[in-house]
mmCIF file of C-alpha atoms in Angstrom:
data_model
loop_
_atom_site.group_PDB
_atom_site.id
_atom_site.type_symbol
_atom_site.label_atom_id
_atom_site.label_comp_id
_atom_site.label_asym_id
_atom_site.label_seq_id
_atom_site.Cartn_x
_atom_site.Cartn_y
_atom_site.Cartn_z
ATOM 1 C CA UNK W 1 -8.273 -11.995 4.486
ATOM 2 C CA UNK W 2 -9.988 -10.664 7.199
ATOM 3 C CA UNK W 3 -13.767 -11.278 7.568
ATOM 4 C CA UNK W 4 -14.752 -7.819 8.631
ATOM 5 C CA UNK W 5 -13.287 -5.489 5.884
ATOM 6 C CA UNK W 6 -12.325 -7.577 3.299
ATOM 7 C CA UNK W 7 -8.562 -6.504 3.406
ATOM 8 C CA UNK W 8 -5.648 -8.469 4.214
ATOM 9 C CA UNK W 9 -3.676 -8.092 7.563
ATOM 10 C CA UNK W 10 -0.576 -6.372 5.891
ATOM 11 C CA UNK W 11 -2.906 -3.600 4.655
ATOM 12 C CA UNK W 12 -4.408 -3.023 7.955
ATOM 13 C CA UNK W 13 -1.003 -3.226 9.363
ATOM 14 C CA UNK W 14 0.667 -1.086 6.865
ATOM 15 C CA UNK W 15 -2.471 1.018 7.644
ATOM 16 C CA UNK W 16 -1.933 1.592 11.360
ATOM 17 C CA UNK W 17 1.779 2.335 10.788
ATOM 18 C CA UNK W 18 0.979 4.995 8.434
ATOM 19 C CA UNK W 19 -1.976 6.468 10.803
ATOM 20 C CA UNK W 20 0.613 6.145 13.759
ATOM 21 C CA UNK W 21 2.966 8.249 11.956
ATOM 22 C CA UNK W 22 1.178 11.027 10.885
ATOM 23 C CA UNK W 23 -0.662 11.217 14.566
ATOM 24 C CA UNK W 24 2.580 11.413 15.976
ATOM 25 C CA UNK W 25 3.797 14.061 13.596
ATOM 26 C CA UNK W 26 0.808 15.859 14.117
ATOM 27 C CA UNK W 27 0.808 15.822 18.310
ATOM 28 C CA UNK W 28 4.557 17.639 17.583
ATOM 29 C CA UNK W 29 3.212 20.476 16.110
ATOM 30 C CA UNK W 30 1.267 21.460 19.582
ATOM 31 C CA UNK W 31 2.663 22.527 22.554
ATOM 32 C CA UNK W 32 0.337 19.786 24.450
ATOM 33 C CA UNK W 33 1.441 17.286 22.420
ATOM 34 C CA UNK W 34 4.669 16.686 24.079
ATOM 35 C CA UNK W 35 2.987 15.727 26.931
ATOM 36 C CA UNK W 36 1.169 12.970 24.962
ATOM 37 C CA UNK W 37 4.018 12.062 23.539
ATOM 38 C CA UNK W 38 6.387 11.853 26.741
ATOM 39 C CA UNK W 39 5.974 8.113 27.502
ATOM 40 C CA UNK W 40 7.188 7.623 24.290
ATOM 41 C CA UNK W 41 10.058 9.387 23.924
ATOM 42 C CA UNK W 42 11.156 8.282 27.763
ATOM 43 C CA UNK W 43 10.831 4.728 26.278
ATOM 44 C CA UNK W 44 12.976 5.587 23.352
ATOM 45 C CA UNK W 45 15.761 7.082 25.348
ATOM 46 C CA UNK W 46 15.607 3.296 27.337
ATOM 47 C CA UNK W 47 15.779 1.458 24.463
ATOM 48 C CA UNK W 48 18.872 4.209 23.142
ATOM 49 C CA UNK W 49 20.692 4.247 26.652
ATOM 50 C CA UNK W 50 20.554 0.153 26.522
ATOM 51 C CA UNK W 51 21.245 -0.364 22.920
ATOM 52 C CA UNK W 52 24.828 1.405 24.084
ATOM 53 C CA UNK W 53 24.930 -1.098 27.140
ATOM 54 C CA UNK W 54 24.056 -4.099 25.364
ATOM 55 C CA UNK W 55 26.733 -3.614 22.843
ATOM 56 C CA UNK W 56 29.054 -3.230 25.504
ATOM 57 C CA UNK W 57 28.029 -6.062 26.731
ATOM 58 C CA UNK W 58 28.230 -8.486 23.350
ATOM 59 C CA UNK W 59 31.665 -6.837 22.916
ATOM 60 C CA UNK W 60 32.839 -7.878 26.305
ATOM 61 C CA UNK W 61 32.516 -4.837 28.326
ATOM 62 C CA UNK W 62 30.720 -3.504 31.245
ATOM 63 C CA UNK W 63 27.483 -2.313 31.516
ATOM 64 C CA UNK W 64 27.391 -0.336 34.747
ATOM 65 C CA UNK W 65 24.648 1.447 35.033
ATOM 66 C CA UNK W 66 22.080 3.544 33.203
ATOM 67 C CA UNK W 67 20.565 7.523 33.817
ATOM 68 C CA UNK W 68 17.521 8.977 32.485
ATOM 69 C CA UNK W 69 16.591 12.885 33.355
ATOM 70 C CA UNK W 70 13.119 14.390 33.193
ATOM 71 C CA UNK W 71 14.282 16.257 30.161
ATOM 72 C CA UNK W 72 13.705 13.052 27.816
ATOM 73 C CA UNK W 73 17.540 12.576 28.248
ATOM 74 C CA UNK W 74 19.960 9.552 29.175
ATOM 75 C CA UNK W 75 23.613 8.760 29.935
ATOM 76 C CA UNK W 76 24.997 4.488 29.505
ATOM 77 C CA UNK W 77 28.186 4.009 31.753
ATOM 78 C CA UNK W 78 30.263 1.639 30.376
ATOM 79 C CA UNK W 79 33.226 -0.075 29.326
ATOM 80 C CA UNK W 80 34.662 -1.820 26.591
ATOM 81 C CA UNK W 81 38.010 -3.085 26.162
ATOM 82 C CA UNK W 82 37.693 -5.322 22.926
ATOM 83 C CA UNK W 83 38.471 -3.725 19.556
ATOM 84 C CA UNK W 84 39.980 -0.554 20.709
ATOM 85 C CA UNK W 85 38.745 2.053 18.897
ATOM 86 C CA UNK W 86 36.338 -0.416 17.194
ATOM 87 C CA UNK W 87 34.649 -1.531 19.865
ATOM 88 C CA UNK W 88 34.155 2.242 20.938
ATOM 89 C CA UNK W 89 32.321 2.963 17.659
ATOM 90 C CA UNK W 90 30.531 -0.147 17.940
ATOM 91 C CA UNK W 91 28.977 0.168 21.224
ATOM 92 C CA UNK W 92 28.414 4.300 20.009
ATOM 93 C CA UNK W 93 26.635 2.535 16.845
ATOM 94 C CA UNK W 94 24.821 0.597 19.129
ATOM 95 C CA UNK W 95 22.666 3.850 21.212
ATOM 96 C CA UNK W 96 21.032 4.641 17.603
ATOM 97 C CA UNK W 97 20.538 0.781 16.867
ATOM 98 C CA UNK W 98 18.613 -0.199 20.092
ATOM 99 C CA UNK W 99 15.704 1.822 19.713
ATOM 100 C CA UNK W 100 15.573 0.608 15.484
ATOM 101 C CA UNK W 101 16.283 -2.792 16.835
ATOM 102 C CA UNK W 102 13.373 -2.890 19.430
ATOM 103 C CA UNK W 103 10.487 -1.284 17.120
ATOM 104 C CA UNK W 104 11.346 -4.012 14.323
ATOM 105 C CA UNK W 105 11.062 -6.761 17.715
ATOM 106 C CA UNK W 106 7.847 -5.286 18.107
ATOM 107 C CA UNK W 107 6.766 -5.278 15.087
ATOM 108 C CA UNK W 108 7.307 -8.776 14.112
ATOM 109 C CA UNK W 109 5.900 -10.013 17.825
ATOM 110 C CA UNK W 110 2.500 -8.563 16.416
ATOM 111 C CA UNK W 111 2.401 -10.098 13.362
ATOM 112 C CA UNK W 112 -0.862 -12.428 14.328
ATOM 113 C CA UNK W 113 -3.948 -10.674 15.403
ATOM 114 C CA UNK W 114 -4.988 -13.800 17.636
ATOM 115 C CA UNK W 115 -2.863 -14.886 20.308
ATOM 116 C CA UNK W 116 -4.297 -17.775 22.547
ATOM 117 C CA UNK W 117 -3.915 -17.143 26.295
ATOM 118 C CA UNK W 118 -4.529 -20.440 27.998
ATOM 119 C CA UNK W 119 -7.167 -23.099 26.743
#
């Protein structure tokens, strides 16, 4: 429980999450708001473009390099030779999965509110 509110950390957590969300769904609705929200999205395209390379990676391929535009946008060369057609969905799977993958990382890396940082 925590000592200032009275509510456990799940509900504050839960909490934030849902305040995060509708913020963000808000800041969409304004022209201005992209601008807030550009960081964001030029992180999710990262974590999209390497969730592509990554795959290709685990499946044996090559990751060769990776492209981002000022448009929010992104391109993953690579190469995969495992699996055939397989491994081609796979590592196509894998652009969606990297930025689902990363947020749940994230989320479970914050799980404790205090973190120790030397003595």
């Amino acid at each position: 429980m925590s000592k200032l509110t009275g509510l456990s950390s799940s509900k504050i957590g839960l909490t934030w999450l849902i305040v995060a969300a509708i913020v963000t769904i808000i800041l969409w609705q304004f022209p201005w708001g992209s601008y807030i929200l550009y960081p964001f999205s030029i992180l999710a395209t990262w974590f999209h473009e390497m969730g592509h390379g990554l795959t290709a990676i685990l499946l044996g391929g090559n990751f060769y390099k990776l492209l981002m535009f000022p448009d929010g946008s992104g391109i993953a060369y690579n190469s995969v030779s495992f699996g055939g057609r397989i491994g081609r969905a796979l590592v196509v799977m894998g652009g969606p999965m990297g930025p689902a993958f990363a947020g749940g990382l994230l989320i479970l890396s914050s799980r404790r509110y205090n973190i120790s940082l030397g003595a």
